[in-house]
Coordinates of C-alpha atoms in Angstrom, one line a residue:
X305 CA -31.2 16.8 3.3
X306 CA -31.0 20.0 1.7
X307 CA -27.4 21.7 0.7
X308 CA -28.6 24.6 3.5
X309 CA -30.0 22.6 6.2
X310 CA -26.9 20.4 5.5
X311 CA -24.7 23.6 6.5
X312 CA -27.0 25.2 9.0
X313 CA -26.2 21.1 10.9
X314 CA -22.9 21.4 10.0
X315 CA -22.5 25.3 11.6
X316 CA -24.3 24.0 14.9
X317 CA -21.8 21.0 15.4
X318 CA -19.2 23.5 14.6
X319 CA -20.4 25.9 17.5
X320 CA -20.5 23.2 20.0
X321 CA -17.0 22.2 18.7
X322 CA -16.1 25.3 19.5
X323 CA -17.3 25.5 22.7
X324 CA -15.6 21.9 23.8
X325 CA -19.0 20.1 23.4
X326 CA -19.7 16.5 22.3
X327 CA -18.3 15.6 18.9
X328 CA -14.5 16.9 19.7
X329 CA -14.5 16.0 23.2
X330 CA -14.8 12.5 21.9
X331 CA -10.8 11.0 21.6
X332 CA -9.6 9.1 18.4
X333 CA -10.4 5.6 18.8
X334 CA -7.5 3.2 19.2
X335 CA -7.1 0.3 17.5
X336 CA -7.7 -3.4 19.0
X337 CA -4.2 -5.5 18.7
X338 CA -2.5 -8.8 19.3
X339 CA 0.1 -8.4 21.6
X340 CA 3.6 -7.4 20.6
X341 CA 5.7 -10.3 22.5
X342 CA 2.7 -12.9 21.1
X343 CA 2.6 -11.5 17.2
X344 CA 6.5 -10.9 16.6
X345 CA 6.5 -15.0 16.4
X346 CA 3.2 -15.9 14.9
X347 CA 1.9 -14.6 11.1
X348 CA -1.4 -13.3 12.8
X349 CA -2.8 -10.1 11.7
X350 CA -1.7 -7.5 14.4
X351 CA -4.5 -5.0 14.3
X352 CA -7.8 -6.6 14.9
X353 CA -10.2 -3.8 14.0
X354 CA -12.9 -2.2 16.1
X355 CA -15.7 -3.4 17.1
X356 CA -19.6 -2.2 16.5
X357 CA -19.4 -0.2 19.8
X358 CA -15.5 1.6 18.4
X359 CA -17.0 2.5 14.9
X360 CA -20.2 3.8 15.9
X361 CA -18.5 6.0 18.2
X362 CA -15.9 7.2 16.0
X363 CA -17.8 8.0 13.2
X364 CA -19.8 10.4 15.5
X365 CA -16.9 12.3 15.5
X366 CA -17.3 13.4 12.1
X367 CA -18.5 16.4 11.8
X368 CA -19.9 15.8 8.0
X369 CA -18.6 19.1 6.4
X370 CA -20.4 20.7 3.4
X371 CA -17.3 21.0 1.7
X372 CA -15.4 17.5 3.0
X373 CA -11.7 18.1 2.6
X374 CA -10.9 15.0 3.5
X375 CA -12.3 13.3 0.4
X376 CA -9.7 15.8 -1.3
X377 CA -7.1 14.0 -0.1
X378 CA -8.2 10.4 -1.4
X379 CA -6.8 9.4 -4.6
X380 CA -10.1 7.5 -5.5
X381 CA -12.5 9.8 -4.6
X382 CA -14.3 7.9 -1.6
X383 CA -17.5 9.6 -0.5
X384 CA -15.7 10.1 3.0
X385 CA -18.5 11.2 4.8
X386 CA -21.2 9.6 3.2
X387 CA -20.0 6.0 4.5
X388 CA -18.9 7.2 7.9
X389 CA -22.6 8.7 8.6
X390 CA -23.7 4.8 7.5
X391 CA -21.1 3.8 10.2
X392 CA -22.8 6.0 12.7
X393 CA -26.6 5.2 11.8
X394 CA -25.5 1.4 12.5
X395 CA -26.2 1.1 8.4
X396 CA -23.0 -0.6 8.0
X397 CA -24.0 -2.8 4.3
X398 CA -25.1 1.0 2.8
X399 CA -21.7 2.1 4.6
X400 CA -19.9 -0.6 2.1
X401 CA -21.8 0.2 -0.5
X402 CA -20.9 3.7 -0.7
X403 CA -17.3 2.2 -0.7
X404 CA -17.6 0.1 -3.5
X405 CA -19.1 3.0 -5.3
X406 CA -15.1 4.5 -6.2
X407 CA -12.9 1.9 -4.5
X408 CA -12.7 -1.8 -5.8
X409 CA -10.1 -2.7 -2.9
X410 CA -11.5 -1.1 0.6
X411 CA -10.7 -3.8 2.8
X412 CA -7.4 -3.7 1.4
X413 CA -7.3 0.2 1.7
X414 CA -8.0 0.3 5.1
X415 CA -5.4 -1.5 6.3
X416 CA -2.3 -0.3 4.5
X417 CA -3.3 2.9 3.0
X418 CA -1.0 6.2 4.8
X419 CA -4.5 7.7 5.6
X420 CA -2.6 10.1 7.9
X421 CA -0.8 11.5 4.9
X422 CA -4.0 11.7 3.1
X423 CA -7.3 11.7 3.9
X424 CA -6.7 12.2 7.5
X425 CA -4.1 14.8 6.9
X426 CA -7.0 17.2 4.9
X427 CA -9.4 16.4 8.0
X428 CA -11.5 19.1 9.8
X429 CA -10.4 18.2 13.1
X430 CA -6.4 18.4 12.1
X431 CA -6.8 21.5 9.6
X432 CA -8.7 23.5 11.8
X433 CA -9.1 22.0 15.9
X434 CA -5.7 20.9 15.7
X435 CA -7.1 17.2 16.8
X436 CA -6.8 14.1 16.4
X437 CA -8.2 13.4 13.0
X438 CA -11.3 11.4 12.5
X439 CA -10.1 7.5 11.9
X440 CA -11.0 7.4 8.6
X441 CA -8.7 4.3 7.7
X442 CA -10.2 2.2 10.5
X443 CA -13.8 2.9 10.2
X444 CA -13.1 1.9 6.2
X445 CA -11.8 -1.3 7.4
X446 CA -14.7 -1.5 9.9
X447 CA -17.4 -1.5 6.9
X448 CA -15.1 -3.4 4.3
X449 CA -15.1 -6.4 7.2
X450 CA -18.2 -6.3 8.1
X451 CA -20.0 -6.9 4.8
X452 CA -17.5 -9.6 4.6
X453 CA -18.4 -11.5 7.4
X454 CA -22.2 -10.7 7.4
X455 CA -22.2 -13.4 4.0
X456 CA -24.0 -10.3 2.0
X457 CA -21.0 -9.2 0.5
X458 CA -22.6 -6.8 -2.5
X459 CA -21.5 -7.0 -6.6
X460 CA -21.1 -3.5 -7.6
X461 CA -23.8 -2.9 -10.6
X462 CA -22.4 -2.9 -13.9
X463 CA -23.7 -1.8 -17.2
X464 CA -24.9 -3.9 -20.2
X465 CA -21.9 -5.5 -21.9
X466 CA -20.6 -3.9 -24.8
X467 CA -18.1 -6.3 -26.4
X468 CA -15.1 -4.3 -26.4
X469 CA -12.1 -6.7 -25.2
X470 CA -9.6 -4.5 -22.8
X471 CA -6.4 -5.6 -21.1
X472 CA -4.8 -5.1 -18.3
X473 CA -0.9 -5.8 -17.5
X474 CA -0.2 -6.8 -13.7
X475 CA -2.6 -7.7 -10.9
X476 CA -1.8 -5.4 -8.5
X477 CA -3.4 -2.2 -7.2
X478 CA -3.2 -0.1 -9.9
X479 CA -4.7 -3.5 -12.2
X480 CA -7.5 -4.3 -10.1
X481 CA -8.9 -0.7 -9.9
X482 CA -8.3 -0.7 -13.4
X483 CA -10.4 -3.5 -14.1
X484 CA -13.2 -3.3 -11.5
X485 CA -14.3 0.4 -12.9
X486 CA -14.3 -1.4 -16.8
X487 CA -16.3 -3.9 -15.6
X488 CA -18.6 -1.6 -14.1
X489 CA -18.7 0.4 -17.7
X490 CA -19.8 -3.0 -19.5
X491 CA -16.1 -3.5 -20.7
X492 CA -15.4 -7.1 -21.4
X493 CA -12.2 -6.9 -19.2
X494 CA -8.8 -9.3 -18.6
X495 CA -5.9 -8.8 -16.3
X496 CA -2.8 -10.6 -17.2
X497 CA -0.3 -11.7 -14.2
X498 CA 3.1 -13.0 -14.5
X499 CA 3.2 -14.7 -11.4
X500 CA 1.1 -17.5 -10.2
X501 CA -1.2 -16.1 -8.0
X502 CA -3.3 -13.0 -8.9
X503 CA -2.7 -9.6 -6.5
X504 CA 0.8 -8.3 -7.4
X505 CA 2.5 -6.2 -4.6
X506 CA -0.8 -7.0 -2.3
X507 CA 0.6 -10.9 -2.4
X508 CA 4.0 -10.6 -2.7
X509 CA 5.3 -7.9 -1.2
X510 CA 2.7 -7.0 1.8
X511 CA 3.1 -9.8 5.1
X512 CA 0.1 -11.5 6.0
X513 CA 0.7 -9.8 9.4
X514 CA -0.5 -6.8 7.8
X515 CA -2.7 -7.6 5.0
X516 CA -3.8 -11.4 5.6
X517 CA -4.1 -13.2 1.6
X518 CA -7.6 -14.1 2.7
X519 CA -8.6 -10.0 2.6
X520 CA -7.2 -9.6 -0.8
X521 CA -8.6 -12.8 -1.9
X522 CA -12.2 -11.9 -1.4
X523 CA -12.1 -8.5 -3.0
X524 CA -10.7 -10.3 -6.1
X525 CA -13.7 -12.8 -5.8
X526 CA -15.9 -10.2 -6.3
X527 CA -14.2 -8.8 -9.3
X528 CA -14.7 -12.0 -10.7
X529 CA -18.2 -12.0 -10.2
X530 CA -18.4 -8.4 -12.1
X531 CA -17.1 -10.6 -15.3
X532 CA -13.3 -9.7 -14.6
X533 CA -10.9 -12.5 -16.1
X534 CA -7.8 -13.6 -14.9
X535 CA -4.9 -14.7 -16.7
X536 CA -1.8 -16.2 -14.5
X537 CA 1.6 -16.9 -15.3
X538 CA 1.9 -15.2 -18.3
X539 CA 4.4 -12.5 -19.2
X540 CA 3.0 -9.9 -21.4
X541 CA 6.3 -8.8 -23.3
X542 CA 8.0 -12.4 -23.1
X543 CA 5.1 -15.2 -23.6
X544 CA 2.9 -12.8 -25.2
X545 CA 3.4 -9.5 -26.3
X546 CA 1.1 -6.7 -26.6
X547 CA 0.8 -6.9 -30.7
X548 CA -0.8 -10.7 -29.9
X549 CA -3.3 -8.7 -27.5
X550 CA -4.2 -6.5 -29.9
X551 CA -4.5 -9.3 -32.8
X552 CA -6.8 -11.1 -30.2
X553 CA -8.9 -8.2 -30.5
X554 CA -8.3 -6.1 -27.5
X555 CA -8.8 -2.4 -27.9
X556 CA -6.7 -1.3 -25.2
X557 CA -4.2 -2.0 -22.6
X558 CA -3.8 -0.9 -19.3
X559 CA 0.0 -1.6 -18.2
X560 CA 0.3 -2.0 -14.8
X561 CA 3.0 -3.7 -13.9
X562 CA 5.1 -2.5 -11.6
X563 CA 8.1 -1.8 -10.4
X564 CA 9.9 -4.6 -9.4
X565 CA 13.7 -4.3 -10.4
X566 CA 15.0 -3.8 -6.9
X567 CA 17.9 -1.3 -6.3
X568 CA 21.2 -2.0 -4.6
X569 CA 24.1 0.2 -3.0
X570 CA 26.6 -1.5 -5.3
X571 CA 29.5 -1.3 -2.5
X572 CA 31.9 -3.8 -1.6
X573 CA 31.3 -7.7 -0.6
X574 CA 27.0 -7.2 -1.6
X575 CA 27.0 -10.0 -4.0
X576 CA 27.8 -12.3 -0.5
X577 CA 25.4 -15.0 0.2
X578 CA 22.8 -14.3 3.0
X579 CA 22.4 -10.3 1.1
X580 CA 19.0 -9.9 -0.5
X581 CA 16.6 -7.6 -2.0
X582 CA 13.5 -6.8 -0.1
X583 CA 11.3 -8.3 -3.1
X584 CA 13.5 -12.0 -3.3
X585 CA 12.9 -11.7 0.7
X586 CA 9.2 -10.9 1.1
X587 CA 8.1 -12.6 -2.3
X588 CA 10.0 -16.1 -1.3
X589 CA 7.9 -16.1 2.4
X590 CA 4.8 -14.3 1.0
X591 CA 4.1 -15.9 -2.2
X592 CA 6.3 -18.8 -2.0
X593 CA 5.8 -20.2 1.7
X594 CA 10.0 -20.0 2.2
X595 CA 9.4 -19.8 5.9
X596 CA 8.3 -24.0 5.5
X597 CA 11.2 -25.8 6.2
X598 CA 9.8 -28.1 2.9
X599 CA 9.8 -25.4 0.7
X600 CA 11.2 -25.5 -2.9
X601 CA 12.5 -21.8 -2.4
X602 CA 13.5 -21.8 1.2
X603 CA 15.1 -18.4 2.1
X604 CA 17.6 -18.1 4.7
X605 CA 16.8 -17.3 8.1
X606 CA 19.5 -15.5 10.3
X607 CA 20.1 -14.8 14.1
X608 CA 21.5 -11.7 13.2
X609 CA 19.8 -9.6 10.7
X610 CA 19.8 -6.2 9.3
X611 CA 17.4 -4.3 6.5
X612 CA 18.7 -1.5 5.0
X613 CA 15.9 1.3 4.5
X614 CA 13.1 3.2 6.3
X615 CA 10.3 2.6 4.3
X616 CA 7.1 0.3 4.7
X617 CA 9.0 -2.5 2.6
X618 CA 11.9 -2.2 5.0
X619 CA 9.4 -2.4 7.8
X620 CA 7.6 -5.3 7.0
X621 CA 11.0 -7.4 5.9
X622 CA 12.3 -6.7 9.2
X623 CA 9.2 -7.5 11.1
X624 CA 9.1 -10.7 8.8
X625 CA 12.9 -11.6 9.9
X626 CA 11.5 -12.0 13.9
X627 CA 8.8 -14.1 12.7
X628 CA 11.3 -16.1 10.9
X629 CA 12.9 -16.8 14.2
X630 CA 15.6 -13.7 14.0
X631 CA 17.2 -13.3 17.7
X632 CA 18.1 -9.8 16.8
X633 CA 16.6 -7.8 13.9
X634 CA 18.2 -4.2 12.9
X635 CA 16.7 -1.6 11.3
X636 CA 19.7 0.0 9.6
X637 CA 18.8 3.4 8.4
X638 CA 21.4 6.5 6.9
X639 CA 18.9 9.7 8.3
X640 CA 16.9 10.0 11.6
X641 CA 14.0 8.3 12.6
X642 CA 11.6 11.5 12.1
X643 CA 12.7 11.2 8.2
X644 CA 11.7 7.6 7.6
X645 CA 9.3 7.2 4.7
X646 CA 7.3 4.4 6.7
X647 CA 4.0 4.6 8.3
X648 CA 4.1 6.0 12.1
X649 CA 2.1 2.9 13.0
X650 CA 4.6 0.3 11.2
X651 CA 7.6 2.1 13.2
X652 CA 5.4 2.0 16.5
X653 CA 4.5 -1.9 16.1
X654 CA 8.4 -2.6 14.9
X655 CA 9.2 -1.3 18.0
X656 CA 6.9 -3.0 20.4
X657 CA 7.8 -6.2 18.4
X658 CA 11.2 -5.7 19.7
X659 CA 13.2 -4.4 16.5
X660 CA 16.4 -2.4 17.0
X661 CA 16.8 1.1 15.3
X662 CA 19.9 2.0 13.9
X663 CA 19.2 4.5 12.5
X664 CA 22.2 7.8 11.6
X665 CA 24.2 4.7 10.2
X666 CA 24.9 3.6 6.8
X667 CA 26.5 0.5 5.1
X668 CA 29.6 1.0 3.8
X669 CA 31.2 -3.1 2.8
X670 CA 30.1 -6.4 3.8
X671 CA 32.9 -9.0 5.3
X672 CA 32.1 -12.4 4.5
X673 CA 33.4 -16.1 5.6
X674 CA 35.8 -18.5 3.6
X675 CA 32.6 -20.0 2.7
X676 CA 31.5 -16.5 0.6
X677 CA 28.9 -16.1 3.4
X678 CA 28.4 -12.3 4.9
X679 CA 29.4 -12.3 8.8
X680 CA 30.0 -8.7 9.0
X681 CA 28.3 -5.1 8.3
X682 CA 30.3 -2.1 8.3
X683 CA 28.7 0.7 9.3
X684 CA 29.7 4.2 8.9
X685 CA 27.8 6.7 11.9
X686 CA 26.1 9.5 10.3
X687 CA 25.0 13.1 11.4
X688 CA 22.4 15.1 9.6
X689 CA 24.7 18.5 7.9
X690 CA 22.7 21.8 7.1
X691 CA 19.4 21.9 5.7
X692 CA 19.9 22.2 1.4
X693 CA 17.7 23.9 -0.6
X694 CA 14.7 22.0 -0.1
X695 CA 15.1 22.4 3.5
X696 CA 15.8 18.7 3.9
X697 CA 19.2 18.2 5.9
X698 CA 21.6 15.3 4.0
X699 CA 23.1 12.7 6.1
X700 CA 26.8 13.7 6.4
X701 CA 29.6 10.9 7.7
X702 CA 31.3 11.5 11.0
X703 CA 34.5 11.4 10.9
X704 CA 36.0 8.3 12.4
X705 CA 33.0 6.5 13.5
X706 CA 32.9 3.2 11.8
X707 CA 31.4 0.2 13.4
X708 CA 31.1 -3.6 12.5
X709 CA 28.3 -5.2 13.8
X710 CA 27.8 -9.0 13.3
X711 CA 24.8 -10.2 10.8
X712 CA 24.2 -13.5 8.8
X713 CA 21.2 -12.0 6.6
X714 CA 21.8 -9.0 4.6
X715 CA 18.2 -7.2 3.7
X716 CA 18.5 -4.4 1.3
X717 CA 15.0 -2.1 0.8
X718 CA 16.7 1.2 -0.7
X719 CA 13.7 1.2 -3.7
X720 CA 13.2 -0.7 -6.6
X721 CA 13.1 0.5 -10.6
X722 CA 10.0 -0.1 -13.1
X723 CA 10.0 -3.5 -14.7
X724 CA 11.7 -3.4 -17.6
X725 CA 9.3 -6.0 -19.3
X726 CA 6.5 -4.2 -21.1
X727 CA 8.5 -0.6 -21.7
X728 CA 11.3 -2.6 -23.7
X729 CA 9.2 -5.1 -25.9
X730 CA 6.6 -2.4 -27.2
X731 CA 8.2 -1.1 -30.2
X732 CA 8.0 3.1 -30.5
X733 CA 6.7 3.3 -26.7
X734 CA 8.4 6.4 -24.8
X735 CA 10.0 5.4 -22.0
X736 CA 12.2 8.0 -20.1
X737 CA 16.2 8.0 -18.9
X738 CA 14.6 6.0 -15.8
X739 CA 12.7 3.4 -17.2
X740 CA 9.3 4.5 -16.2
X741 CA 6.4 4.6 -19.3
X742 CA 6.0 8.3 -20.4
X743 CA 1.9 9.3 -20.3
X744 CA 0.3 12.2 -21.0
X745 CA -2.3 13.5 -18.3
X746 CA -4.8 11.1 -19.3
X747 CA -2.2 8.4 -18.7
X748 CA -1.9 7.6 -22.2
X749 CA 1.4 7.0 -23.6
X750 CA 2.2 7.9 -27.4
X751 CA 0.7 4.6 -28.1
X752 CA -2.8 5.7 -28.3
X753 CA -4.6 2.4 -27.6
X754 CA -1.8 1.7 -24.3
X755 CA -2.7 3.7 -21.2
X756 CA -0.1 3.5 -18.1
X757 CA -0.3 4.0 -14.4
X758 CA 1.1 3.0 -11.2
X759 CA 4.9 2.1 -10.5
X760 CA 5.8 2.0 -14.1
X761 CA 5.0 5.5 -14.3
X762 CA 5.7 6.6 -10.7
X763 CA 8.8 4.7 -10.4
X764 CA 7.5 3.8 -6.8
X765 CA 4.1 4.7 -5.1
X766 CA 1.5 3.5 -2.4
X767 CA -1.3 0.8 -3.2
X768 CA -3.9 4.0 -3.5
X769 CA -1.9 6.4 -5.4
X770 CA -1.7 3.3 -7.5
X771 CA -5.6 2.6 -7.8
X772 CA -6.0 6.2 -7.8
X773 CA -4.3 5.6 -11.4
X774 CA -6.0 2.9 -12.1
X775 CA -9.6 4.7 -11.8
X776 CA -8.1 7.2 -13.8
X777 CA -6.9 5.3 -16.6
X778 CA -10.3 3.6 -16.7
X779 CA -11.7 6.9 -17.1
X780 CA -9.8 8.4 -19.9
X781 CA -9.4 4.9 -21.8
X782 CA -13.1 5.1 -21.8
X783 CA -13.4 8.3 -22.9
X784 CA -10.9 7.3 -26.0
X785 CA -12.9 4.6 -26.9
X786 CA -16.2 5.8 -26.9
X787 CA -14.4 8.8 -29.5
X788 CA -13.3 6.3 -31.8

């Protein structure tokens, strides 16, 4: 269709809009889920998707703009409306393909992407009709699992190999973009992984509650089958280092590996036994199966148990302590609830899955047993002071109100620090006062031939800002080499 007859559509959904007609009568489709007092026991996946039905009807809704603002606020560039009118036409394989076109992870990315503080956020519907956006995270999902299950699951093209070795550091989000747009540019491409089993934070860190392995496992299948190798257990800066990658003939490197140095509060009686990070917690019943009473790395499972934080991680190790048999699981947060960093649907499920919400409340010491085991939290009660400059208003102590508040499991989630790994062993690299790699806005650091992206320059980001770098990267290292 022509730009203008593209617009002269677009005006005439607009004036029935307007008028309360069709499109924006239609409400936001809600999302099929296991039940709350069934799930918060079981490891099943709580949102089941739509069905055909659901994702027909909710891609009607889009209005397909000429100038889609919602693909603005992807990191990767998804042709928004391109694979939502596929949705609509019942063209659901073309609707994947358009996917696969900028995103190398969609079935991931629709289910723990913050579309609402992205794509959804730059929607017509919520810029202008102050509506419901158009579920753009859900319809992805729709088409991602759908070419799954139909067993026609496409390989994106690539182009004719060109023999130039490239590597990337960490299998995580920012890896596997990374990776799958080299490929697709006839690189001859290998991601290295420290741990065991290929996916980074999407493994280890992510329950399969909310992102089952299966999911992830597929989309790295298919990365595979683009000519992607994979490289596990080894540490690039301890087994290998990055002088060994580039005497083995790789032209350039891709760091990607994360940020997994948790933080702690350093107050008094943390070092107890039963206090974690977040990443031991998760990575130990994720990646290690520590929820099997035969497990090698069993992790400890309390009656009483409290995270510390308000963001996604804290959310799913919470979530993850009731499904480890937790009789009472606190969400122990120093600001309100309408400042937590988490996803509004990962504070709505919590909820339903019977968490408690402490939040105005902050640790101040941990009180432990003659054994060295925590038995107590001390909390101080909090109260949000004036707004600073920012306008944000700081938690402020009130006076007096301290509470202790039993607990046998001690989950802290306050944010994590850039692996130390890669930064230190490269010798010259820029790294700044907090660890993170120092890149230029092609992502290039003062190395020319290492490129960086993801947590180890963010110091802490979402699985598509990450891949957002990772397409980047590709991009500009691309560029570089083809100049040489």
């Amino acid at each position: 269709m022509a730009l203008e007859d593209r617009s002269e559509a677009w005006r005439d959904a607009l004036r029935k809009s307007i008028s309360g007609k069709e499109r924006t009568d239609t409400p936001r489709v809600k999302m099929n889920e296991l039940d709350a007092k069934v799930r918060a026991r079981n490891y099943e996946e709580v949102n089941q998707g739509l069905t055909e039905e659901q994702a027909r009807k909710e891609a009607s809704r889009c209005m397909d703009c000429p100038n889609p603002t919602c693909m603005e606020g992807c990191p990767v560039g998804i042709n928004i409306p391109g694979f939502i009118k596929n949705i609509e036409r019942g063209e659901h394989l073309e609707a994947a393909k358009v996917l696969r076109k900028t995103s190398a992870l969609p079935a991931v990315c629709g289910r723990v992407c913050p579309q609402e503080k992205q794509c959804e956020s730059q929607c017509f519907y919520k810029l202008k009709l102050k509506k419901e956006p158009v579920a753009i995270g859900y319809l992805e999902r729709f088409a991602a699992d759908y070419e799954r299950e139909s067993g026609k699951m496409a390989t994106p093209e690539t182009a004719a190999k060109n023999g130039i070795k490239v590597a990337a550091v960490g299998s995580g989000p920012a890896g596997l973009s990374f990776a799958g747009d080299m490929a697709k540019a006839g690189y001859d491409v290998t991601v290295f992984e420290a741990l065991h089993e290929i996916g980074g934070v999407l493994k280890y860190g992510i329950p399969g509650f909310r992102l089952p392995n299966r999911i992830v496992d597929v989309e790295i299948e298919n990365l595979k089958k683009m000519g992607v190798k994979f490289q596990k257990n080894t540490i690039v800066g301890k087994t290998i280092s990055t002088k060994d990658l580039e005497s083995e003939g790789f032209k350039g490197i891709f760091v990607a590996s994360g940020a997994g140095l948790p933080r702690f509060m350093n107050i008094k009686g943390e070092n107890l036994i039963g206090i974690m990070s977040s990443n031991e917690y998760l990575t130990r019943v994720n990646l290690m199966d520590a929820n099997n009473a035969d497990s090698d790395t069993p992790v400890l499972k309390g009656k009483n148990v409290a995270v510390v934080g308000g963001g996604n991680t804290a959310m799913d190790s919470v979530r993850t302590a009731l499904r480890l048999g937790a009789e009472r699981a606190m969400l122990v947060y120093r600001r309100s609830e309408a400042e937590m960093p988490a996803r509004l649907e990962e504070i709505h499920h919590a909820k339903e899955e019977g968490v408690e919400f402490m939040t105005l409340h902050n640790p101040l010491e941990y009180i432990g047993d003659e054994k060295g085991r925590v038995t107590t939290m001390r909390l101080q009660k909090m109260e949000l002071g004036e707004p600073d400059a920012s306008g944000r208003r700081s938690p402020v102590a009130i006076e007096g109100g301290i509470i202790d508040v039993p607990v046998d499991v001690v989950i802290v989630s306050i944010g994590v620090s850039p692996n130390p790994i890669v930064p230190s062993s490269v010798e010259g690299l820029e790294v700044s006062a907090k660890g993170t790699i120092v890149v230029n806005d092609k992502l290039q650091s003062n190395i020319p031939t290492l490129f960086a992206g993801g947590d180890i320059v963010r110091g802490g980001a979402t699985v598509i800002l990450a891949m957002g770098d990772g397409r980047k990267a590709a991009a500009e290292m691309h560029q570089y080499l083809c100049s040489k």
